[in-house]
XYZ file of C-alpha atoms in Angstrom:
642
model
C 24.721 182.990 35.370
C 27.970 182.758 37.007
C 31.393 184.309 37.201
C 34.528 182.292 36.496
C 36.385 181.515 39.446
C 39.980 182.844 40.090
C 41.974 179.649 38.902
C 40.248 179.068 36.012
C 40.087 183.176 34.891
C 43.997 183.334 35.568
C 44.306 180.162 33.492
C 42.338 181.516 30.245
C 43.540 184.934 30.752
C 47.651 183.732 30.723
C 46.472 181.824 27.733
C 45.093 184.456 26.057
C 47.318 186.958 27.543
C 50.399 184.413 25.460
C 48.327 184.283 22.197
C 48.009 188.187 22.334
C 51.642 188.337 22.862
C 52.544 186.356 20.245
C 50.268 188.025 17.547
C 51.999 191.097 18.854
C 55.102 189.614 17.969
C 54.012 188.925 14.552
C 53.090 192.259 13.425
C 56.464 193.883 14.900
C 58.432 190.976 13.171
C 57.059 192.020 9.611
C 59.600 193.500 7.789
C 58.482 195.765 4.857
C 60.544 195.461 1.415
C 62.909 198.549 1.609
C 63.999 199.121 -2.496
C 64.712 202.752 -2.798
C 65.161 204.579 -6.368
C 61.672 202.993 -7.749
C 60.449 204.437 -10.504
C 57.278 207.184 -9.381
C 56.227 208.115 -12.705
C 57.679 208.732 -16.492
C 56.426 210.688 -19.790
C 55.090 209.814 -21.619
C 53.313 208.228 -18.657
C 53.113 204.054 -19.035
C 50.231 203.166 -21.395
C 49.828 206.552 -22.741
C 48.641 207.737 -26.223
C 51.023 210.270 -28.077
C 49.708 211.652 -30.674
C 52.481 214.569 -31.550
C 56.469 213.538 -32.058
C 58.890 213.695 -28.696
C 62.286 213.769 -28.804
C 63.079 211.999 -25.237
C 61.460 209.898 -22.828
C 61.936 210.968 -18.917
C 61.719 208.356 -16.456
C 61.265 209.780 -13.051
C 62.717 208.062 -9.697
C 62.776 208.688 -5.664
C 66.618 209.309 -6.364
C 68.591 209.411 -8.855
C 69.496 206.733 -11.211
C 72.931 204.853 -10.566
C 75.231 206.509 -13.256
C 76.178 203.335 -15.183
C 72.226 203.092 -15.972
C 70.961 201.204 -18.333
C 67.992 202.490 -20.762
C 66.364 201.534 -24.077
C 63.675 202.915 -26.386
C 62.087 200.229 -28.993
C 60.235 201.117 -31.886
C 57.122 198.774 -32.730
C 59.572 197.354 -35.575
C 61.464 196.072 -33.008
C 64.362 198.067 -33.606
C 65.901 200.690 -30.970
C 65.922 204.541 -31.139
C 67.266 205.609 -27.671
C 70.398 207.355 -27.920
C 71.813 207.505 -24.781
C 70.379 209.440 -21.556
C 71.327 212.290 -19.618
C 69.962 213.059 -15.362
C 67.632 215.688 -16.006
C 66.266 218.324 -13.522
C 64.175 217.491 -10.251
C 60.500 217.962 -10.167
C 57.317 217.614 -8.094
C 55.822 214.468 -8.404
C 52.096 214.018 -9.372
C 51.151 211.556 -6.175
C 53.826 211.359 -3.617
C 55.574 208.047 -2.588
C 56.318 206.341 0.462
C 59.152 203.745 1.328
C 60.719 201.878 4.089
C 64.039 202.006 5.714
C 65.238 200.467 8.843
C 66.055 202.720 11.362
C 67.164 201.366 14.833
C 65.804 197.792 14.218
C 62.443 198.944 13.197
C 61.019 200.157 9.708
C 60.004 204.046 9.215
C 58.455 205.249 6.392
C 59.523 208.414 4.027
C 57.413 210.153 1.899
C 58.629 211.341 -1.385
C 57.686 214.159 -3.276
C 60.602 215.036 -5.908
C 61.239 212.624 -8.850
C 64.847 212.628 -9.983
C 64.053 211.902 -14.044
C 66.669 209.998 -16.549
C 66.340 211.759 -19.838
C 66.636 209.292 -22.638
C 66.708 210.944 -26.298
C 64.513 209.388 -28.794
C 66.649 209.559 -32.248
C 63.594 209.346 -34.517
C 60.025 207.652 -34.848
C 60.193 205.563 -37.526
C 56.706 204.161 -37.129
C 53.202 204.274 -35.389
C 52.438 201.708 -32.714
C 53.770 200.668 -29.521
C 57.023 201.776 -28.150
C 58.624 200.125 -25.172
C 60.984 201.755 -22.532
C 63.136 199.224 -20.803
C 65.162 200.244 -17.495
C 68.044 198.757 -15.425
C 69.477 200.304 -12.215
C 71.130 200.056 -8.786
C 69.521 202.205 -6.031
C 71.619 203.118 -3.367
C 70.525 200.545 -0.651
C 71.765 197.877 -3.230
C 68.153 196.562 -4.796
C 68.098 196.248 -8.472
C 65.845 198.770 -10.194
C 64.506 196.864 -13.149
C 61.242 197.162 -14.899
C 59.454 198.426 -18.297
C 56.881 200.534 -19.942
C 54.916 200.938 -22.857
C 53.336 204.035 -24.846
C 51.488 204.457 -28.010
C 52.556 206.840 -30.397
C 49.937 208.212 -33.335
C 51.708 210.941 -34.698
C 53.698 211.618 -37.904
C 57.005 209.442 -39.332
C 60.477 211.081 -38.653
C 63.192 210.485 -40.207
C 66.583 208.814 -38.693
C 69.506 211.591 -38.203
C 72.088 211.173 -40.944
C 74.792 208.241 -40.455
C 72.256 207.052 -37.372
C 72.528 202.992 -36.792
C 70.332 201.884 -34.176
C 72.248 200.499 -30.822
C 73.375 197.123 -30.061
C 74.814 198.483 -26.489
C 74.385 195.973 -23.644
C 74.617 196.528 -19.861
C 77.868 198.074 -17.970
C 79.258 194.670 -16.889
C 79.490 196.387 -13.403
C 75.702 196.852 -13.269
C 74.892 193.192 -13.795
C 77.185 191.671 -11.654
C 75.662 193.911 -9.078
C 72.634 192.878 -9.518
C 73.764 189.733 -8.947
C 75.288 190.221 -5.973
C 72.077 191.157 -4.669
C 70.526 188.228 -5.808
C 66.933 190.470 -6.327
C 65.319 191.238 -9.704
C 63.694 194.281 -8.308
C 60.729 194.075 -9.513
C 58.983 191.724 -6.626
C 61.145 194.182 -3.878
C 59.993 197.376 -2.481
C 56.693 198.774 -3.960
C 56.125 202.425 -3.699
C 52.838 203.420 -2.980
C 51.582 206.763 -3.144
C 50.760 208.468 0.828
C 47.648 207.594 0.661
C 47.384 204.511 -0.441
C 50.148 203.459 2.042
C 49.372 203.673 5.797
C 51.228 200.445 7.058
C 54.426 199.131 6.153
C 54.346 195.947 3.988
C 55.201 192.281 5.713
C 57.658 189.945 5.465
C 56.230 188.278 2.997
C 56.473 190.414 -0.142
C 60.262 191.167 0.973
C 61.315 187.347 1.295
C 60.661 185.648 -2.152
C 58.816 182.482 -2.070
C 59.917 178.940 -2.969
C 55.945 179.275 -5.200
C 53.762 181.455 -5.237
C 52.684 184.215 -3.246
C 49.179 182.109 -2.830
C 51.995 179.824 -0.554
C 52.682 182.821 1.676
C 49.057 183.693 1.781
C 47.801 180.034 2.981
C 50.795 180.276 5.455
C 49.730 183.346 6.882
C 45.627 182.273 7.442
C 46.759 178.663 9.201
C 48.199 180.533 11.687
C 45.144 183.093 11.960
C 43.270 180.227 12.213
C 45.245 178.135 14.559
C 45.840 181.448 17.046
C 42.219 181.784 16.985
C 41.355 177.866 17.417
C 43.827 177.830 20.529
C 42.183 180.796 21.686
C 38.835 179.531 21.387
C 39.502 175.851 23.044
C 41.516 177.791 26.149
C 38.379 179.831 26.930
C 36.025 176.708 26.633
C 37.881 174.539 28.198
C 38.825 177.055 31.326
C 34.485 177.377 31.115
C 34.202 173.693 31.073
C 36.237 173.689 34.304
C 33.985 176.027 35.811
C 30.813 174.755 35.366
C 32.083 170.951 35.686
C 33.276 172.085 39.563
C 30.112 173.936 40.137
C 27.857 170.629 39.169
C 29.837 168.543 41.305
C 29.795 170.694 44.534
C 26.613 172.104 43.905
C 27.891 175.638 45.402
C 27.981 178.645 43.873
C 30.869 180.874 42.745
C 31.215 183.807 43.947
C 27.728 186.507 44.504
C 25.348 185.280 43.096
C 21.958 186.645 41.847
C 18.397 184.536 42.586
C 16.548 184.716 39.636
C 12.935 184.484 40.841
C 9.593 182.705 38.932
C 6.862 184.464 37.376
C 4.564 182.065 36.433
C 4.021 180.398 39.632
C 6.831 177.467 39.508
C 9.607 177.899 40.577
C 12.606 174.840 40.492
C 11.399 171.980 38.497
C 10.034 172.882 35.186
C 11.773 173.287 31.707
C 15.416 172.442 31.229
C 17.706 174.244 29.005
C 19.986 172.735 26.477
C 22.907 174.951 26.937
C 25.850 173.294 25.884
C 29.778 174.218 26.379
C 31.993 172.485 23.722
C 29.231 169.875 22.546
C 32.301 168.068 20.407
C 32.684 171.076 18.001
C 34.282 174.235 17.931
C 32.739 176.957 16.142
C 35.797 179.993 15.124
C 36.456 182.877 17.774
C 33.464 184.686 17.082
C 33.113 187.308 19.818
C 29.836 188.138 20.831
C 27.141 188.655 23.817
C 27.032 185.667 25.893
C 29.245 183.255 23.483
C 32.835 181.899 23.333
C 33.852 179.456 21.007
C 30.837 177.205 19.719
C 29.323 177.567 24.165
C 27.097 179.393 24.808
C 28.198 181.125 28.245
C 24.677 182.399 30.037
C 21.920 181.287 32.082
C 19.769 178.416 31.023
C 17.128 179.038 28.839
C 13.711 180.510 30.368
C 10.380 178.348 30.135
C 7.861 180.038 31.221
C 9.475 182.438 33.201
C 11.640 179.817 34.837
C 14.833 179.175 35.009
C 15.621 176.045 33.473
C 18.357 173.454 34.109
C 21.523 173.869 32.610
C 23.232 170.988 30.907
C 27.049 171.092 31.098
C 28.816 168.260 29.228
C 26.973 165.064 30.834
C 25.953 166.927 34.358
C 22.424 168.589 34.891
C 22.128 171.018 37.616
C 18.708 171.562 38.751
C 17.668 175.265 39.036
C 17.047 175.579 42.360
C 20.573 174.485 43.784
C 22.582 177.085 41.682
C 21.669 180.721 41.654
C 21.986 183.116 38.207
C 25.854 185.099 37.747
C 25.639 188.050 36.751
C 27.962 188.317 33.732
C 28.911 191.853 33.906
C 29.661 191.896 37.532
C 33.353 191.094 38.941
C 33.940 188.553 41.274
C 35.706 189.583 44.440
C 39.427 188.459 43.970
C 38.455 187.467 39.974
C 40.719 188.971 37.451
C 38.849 188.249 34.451
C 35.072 188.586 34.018
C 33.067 187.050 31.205
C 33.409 190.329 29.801
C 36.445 191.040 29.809
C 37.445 188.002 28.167
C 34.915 188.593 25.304
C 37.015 191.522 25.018
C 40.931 189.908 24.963
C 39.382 187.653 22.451
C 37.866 190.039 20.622
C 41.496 191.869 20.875
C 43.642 189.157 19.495
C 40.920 188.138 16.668
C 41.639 191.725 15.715
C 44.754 191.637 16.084
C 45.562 188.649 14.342
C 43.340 189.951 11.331
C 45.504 192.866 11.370
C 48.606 190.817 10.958
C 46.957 189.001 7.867
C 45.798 192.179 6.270
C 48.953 193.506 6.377
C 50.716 189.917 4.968
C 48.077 190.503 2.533
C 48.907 194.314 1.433
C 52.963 192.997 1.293
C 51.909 189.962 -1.114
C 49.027 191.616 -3.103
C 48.848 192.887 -6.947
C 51.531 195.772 -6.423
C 51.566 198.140 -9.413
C 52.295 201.512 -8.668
C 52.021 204.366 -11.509
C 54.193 203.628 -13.750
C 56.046 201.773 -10.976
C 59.077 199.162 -11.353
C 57.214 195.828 -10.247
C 53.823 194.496 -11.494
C 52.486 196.258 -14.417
C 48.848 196.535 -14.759
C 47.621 195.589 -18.619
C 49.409 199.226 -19.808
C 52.359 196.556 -20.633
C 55.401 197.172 -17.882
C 57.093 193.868 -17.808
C 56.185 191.808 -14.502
C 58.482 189.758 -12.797
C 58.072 185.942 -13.315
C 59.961 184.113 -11.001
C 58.970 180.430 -11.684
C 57.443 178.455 -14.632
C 53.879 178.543 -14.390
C 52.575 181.369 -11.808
C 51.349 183.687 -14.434
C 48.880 182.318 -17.349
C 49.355 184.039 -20.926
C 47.556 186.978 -21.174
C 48.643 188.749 -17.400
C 51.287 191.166 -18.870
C 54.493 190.127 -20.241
C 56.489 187.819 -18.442
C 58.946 184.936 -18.947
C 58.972 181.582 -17.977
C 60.947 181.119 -15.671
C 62.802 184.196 -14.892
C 63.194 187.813 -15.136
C 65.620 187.121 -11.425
C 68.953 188.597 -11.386
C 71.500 186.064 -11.896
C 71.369 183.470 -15.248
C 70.744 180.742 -12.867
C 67.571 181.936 -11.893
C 66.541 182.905 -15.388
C 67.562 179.627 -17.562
C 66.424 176.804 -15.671
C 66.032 173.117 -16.559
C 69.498 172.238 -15.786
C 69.598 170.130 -12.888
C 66.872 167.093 -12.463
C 65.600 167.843 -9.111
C 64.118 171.444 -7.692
C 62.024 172.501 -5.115
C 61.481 168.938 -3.916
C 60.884 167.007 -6.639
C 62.724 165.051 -8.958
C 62.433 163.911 -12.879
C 62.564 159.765 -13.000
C 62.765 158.825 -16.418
C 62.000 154.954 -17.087
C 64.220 154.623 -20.018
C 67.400 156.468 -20.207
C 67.797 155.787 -24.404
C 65.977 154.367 -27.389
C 67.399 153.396 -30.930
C 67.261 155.987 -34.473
C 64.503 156.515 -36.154
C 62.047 154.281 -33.943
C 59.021 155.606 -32.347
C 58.957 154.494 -28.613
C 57.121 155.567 -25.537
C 59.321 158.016 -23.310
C 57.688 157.219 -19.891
C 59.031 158.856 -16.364
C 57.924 159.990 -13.473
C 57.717 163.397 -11.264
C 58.392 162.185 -7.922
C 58.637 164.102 -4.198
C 60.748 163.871 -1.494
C 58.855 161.302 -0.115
C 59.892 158.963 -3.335
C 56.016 158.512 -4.341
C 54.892 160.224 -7.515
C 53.212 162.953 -7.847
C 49.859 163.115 -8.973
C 48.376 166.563 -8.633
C 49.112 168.928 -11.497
C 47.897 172.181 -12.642
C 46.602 172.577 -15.936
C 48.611 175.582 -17.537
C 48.608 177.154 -21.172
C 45.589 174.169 -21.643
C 48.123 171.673 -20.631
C 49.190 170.079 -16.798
C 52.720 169.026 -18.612
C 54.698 170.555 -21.457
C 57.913 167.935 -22.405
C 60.262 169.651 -25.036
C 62.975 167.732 -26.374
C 66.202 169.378 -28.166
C 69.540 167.912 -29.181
C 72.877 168.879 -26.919
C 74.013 170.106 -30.348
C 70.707 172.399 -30.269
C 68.864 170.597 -33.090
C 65.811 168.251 -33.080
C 63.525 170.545 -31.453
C 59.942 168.793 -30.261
C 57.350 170.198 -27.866
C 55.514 167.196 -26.998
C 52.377 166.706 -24.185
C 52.408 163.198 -22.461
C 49.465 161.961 -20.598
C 49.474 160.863 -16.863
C 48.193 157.128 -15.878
C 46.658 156.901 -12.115
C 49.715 155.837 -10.707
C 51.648 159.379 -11.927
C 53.536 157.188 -14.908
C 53.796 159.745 -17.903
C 54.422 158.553 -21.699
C 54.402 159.943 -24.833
C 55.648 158.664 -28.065
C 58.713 160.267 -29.580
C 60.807 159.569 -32.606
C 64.437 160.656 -32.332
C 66.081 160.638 -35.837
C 69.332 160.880 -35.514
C 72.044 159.225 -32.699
C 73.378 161.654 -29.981
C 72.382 162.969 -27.143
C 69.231 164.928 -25.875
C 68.299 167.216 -23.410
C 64.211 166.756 -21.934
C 62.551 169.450 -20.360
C 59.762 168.607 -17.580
C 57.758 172.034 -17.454
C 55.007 171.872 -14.994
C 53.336 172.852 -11.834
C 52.587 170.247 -9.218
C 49.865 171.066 -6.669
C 50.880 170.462 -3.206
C 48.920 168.865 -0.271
C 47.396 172.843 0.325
C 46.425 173.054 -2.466
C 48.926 175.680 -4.310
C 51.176 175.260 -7.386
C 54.636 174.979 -7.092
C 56.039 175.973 -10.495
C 59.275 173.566 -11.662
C 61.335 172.771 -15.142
C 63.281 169.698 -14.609
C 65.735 168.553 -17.283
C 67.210 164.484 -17.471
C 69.886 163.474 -20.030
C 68.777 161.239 -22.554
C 70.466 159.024 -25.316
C 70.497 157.527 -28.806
C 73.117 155.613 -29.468
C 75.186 155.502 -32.438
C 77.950 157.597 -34.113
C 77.230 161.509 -33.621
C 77.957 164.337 -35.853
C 77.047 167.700 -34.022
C 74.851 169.900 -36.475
C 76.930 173.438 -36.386
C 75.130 176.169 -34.724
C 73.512 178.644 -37.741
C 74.637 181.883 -38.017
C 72.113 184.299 -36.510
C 69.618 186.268 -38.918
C 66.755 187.992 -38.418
C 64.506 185.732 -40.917
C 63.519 182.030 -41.107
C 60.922 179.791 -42.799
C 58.785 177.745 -41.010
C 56.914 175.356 -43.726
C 55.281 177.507 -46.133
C 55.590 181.030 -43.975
C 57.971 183.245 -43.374
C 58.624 184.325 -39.851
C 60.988 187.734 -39.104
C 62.390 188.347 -35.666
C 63.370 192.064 -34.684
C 64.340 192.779 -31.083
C 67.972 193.034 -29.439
C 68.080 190.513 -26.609
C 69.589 192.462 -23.631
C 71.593 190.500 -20.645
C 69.734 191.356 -17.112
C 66.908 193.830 -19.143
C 63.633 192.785 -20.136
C 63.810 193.539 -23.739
C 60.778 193.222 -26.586
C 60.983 190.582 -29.042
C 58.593 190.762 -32.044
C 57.661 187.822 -34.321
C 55.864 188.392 -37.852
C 54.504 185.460 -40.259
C 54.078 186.207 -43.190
C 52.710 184.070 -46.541
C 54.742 186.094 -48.353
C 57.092 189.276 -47.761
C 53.872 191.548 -47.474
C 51.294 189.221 -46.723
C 50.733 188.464 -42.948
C 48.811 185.049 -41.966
C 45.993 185.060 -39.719
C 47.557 183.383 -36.459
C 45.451 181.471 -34.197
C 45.621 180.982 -30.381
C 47.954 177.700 -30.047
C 47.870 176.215 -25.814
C 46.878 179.915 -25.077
C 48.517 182.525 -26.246
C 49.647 183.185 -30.213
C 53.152 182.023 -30.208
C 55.220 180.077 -27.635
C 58.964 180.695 -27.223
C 61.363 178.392 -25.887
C 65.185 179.464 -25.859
C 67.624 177.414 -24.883
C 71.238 178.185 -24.186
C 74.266 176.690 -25.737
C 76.403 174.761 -23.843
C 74.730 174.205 -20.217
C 71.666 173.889 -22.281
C 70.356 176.829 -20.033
C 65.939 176.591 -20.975
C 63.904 179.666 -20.824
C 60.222 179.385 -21.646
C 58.579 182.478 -22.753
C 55.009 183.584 -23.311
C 53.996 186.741 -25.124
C 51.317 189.573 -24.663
C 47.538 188.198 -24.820
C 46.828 189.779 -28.103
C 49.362 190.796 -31.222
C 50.658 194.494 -30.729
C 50.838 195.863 -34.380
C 50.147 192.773 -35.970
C 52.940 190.484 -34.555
C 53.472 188.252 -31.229
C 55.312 190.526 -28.967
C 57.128 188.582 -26.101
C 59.312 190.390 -23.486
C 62.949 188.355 -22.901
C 65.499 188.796 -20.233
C 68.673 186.942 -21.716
C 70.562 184.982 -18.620
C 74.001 185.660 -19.686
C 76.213 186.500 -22.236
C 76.696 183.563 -25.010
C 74.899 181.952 -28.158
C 71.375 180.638 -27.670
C 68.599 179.035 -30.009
C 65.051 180.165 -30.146
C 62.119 178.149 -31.241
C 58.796 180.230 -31.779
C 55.989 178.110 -31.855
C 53.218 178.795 -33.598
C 49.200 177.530 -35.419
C 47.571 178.721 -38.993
C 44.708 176.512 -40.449
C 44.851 174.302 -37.605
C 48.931 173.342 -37.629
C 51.435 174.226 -35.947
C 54.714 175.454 -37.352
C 58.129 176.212 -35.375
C 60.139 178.698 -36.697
C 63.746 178.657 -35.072
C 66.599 181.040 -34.484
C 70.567 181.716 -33.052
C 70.571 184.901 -31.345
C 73.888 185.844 -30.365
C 73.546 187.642 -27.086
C 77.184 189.789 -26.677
C-alpha cells in the first residue's frame, strides 16, 4: 500500500483542515436562548393532586417576578378565585436550574438554586376538579415570562368570603405593551433545565423562531451535516484518486515502499484485486480501517498469498511494478498519512454531529418542571405559533398564536403569508344561490400548490363569516390535480364576507408550513349589518344548550370551558368532531382579526376546555363547534374582551 504524496496530502488536509474550521465556527456561532425569571417550580406542583383545601398558590422563579405581574387562579367552573398576589420568601429549589447570559460575546451558564415564589391567595374552592394557574411577566433581560399550570383538587367545598365577586382584572397595560416590544411570547425562549440535565448551551435555533416548524430548523441543520461530510468525503477521494492515477501512469512508487513477498510460489501475475476508489458512488464519511468515502484505501486483495493487481478507476497496475505502502508509516516530507486523515475525518464527522446534537437539544420537546414553555400532558399551556404545528390532543394550544403582539395571535388578515398567496376564482356570487367557491393556494413561483398536510382529519379548513360577524360556515373543499379547490356555499343574505384559508402546505423538504389566509368576498345587493349581540354566558345551539364560563385575558393564556347540555342539568354525550370535541373559531370585530382554537384531548370535568390568549382589547365573536348523534351544531358568542 502506499503513502499519499506531499501535494496531494496538503491538498486533502487544507480541505479538511477548512471543513473542520468551519464546523468549528458553527458550534461557537450557536447562540443559546437567554430568558431569565422562568418559572423552576410552583405548589401545588403542575399536575398535582390536592386532596386537602389551600389558601394560595406559590409560583416559584430564578428571580423575582416583575412587580406589575400578572396572575390568575380558575376554578373548574370556569370562574376565578385568585385574589391578588404578594412576593413571598426565597427558598431552595428542589432541582437546580441553569441559564444563559452573554458575557463578552460568548454565552456562560448560571446555575440557580433559590426560587423567588409569587404568592397568589386562593379566595375559596368552590368545586372539585381542575384548577388552572395562568402567569404573565417581564424578566429583567426583557423576555416575556408567560405560561400555565394545572392541579387537581379533591378536597372539601369552601365557601366564598362575604361580599367576594370573582375578578374581571386584565393585564397592567404597561406589561403588555412590553411584551410587545419584545416581540417574544416566552414560552418558545429560554428553557431552564435543571444542572444535570443541561451540560451545553442550547443553539441558535430554539432562540430564533422559525418561519414553520422546528422540523424546518432540524432538516436545515442535517443538510449541512450531510453536505460538510459529502465535501469531506469527495476531497479525500478525489486527493486518493490523484495519487493512485499518477502512480499508474509513471509506474514509480511513492515514497518507501514495502515488497510484499509470495508464499505460494507465484509471485507477479496471478489474481487481480477489484479495489476500487470512487467507483461512481459515494458512500457517507464513515471512518474506518483502510476506508474513506465509498474507496477502499489498501493493498489489493491477496489470492493465494499474492498480491493482486489493483484497479484504480480504468488503470491496472500489475503487482510486480508497484511495491505495498505501508499505511501507518509517514512519508519523508508527507504531512498527512492515511492515518492521520482517517483521524481529521473522523474529527469533523464528530464534530459536525456535535453541532447537530446540540441544534437538536435547542429545538427539542423543552418542558422543564413546572417550567414556562412546553408543558408535558400535566396541562401548562404550550406555545402555538402557527396554524397547524400541533394536532388536538398535544396540550392546550391555540391556533395560531399564543405570540406577544395581536398581530401574531389573530391572523387571517392579509391574503398572502409566508410565501403563498389565496387566489380566489370568483370574487362574488348572487343571494340565496348555491355556487361553487373555487380558488387557489399559490407560491411565489405563481404555480399552485399541491402538497398539503392533512390536519384535524382535514388538509383544508375554509370558514366563512360576514364583515358584520354573522353567517358563520366551516366548510371543507376538495382539491382537483391541478391545486383548483371548490366547495359549494350558499350565502343568504347580500354584504360582504370574510374567507378564511386554514392550512398547512408541505414544502419541497418535506415539512409543513402552517398559514391562514383571508380574501374579501361579495354578495351584492342592499346590506343591513346584523348588530353585534350583547355578550352572555349562555346560547342555544339547535336543541342544546351550550354555557361558556372563562374570562378571556389580553396577552394570558386563559381557560375557556364549554358545557352542552339537553337541558339545564342534563349534559349530552359529545362526540369527537375533525379531532378533538369542540372547535373554536373567534374572530375579531372590525379587522376581522381570526383565531382558531383547539381544546384539551379529552373533556376536563365534563366540558371542552380550550386555553385562549385574546389579541387585543375589543369585541370579538366565538363560534364553538361541535357533534351529538352524528350532527354538528355551532353554538356562538360576543365576548367583550376590556
Amino acid at each position: 500500500m502506499r503513502r499519499l504524496p506531499q501535494t496531494c496530502g496538503r491538498v486533502v488536509s487544507g480541505l479538511l483542515a477548512l471543513l473542520l474550521a468551519s464546523a468549528v465556527a458553527l458550534l461557537a456561532s450557536a447562540q443559546p436562548a437567554a430568558a431569565h425569571g422562568t418559572l423552576a417550580m410552583s405548589t401545588p406542583a403542575s399536575g398535582a393532586t390536592v386532596n386537602e383545601p389551600l389558601t394560595s398558590v406559590r409560583l416559584y422563579f430564578t428571580e423575582k417576578a416583575a412587580a406589575n405581574a400578572f396572575f390568575t387562579i380558575t376554578a373548574p367552573g370556569g370562574v376565578r378565585v385568585d385574589n391578588g398576589w404578594s412576593y413571598g420568601e426565597p427558598k431552595p429549589l428542589d432541582k437546580p436550574v441553569r441559564e444563559y447570559f452573554l458575557v463578552n460575546g460568548q454565552f456562560e451558564p448560571r446555575e440557580y438554586t433559590t426560587g423567588f415564589p409569587a404568592v397568589v391567595p386562593v379566595s375559596h374552592l368552590p368545586a372539585k376538579g381542575q384548577y388552572s394557574v395562568s402567569y404573565l411577566s417581564v424578566a429583567s433581560d426583557g423576555d416575556t415570562v408567560r405560561g400555565t399550570l394545572t392541579f387537581r383538587y379533591n378536597g372539601r367545598v369552601t365557601a366564598a368570603p362575604q361580599g367576594w365577586s370573582p375578578p374581571s382584572t386584565q393585564p397592567d397595560p404597561a406589561l403588555v405593551a412590553a411584551t410587545e416590544q419584545h416581540g417574544s411570547s416566552g414560552q418558545g425562549s429560554a428553557v431552564p433545565t435543571t444542572a444535570a440535565e443541561s451540560a451545553v448551551p442550547p443553539s441558535a435555533a430554539a432562540a430564533a423562531p422559525p418561519t414553520g416548524s422546528t422540523e424546518e430548523s432540524d432538516s436545515g441543520a442535517l443538510a449541512w451535516v450531510g453536505w460538510a461530510v459529502a465535501v469531506a468525503a469527495a476531497g479525500a477521494v478525489a486527493g486518493f484518486v490523484v495519487w493512485r492515477r499518477r502512480s499508474a501512469s509513471t509506474g514509480k512508487p511513492t515514497g518507501r515502499g514495502r515488497t510484499s513477498s509470495a508464499t505460494s510460489g507465484r509471485r507477479g501475475g496471478g489474481a487481480r484485486s477489484t479495489n476500487r476508489t470512487g467507483a461512481g458512488k459515494t458512500v457517507g464519511a464513515k471512518p474506518s480501517a483502510g476506508k474513506v468515502g465509498g474507496g477502499k484505501v489498501g493493498g489489493g486483495r491477496a489470492n493465494g498469498g499474492t498480491v493482486g493487481a489493483a484497479t484504480v478507476g480504468a488503470a491496472t497496475v500489475d503487482p510486480g511494478t508497484r511495491p505495498d505502502t505501508d499505511l501507518a508509516a509517514v512519508t519523508p516530507g508527507s504531512r498527512l498519512s492515511n492515518t492521520h486523515l482517517a483521524l481529521l475525518v473522523g474529527g469533523l464527522v464528530i464534530a459536525l454531529l456535535a453541532g447537530f446534537g446540540l441544534a437538536r437539544i435547542g429545538t427539542g420537546d423543552e418542558s422543564p418542571a413546572g417550567g414556562n414553555a412546553r408543558p408535558p400532558a400535566a396541562g401548562q399551556a404550550e406555545s402555538a405559533t402557527d396554524g397547524h404545528q400541533h394536532p388536538a390532543g398535544t396540550g392546550p394550544h391555540t391556533h395560531r398564536g399564543d405570540g406577544a403582539t395581536g398581530e401574531t395571535l389573530a391572523t387571517g388578515t392579509t391574503v398572502s403569508a409566508g410565501g403563498y398567496t389565496l387566489q380566489p376564482l370568483e370574487r362574488s356570487q348572487p343571494p340565496g344561490v348555491r355556487a361553487d367557491y373555487r380558488f387557489r393556494i399559490v407560491g411565489t413561483d405563481r404555480q399552485p400548490a399541491t402538497r398539503f398536510a392533512v390536519v384535524h382529519d382535514k388538509p383544508l379548513h375554509l370558514i366563512v363569516v360576514g364583515r358584520d360577524l354573522s353567517g358563520y360556515q366551516h366548510l371543507h373543499p376538495t382539491m382537483a390535480p391541478d391545486g383548483t379547490w371548490s366547495v359549494p356555499v350558499t350565502l343568504a343574505r347580500p354584504g360582504g364576507y370574510r374567507v378564511y384559508a386554514d392550512f398547512s402546505v408541505t414544502a419541497t423538504n418535506g415539512t409543513q408550513v402552517p398559514l391562514v389566509l383571508g380574501v374579501d368576498h361579495t354578495v351584492p345587493g342592499a346590506h343591513t349589518p346584523t348588530a353585534l349581540p350583547p355578550a352572555q354566558a349562555e346560547t342555544t345551539a339547535g336543541p342544546y344548550a351550550v354555557s361558556m364560563n372563562g374570562t378571556p385575558t389580553v396577552g394570558v393564556t386563559a381557560p375557556m370551558h364549554f358545557q352542552v347540555s339537553a337541558d339545564p342539568t342534563t349534559p349530552v354525550q359529545l362526540e369527537p368532531y375533525l379531532g378533538a370535541y369542540g372547535h373554536l373559531v373567534v374572530v375579531r370585530e372590525g379587522d376581522l382579526g381570526y383565531v382558531h382554537v383547539h381544546p384539551e384531548p379529552e373533556l376536563v370535568d365534563g366540558s371542552v376546555k380550550f386555553w385562549l390568549t385574546a389579541p387585543s382589547s375589543g369585541r370579538y365573536r366565538a363560534f364553538f363547534d361541535f357533534q351529538v348523534a352524528g350532527k354538528v351544531h355551532t353554538a356562538e358568542f360576543t365576548i367583550n374582551v376590556p
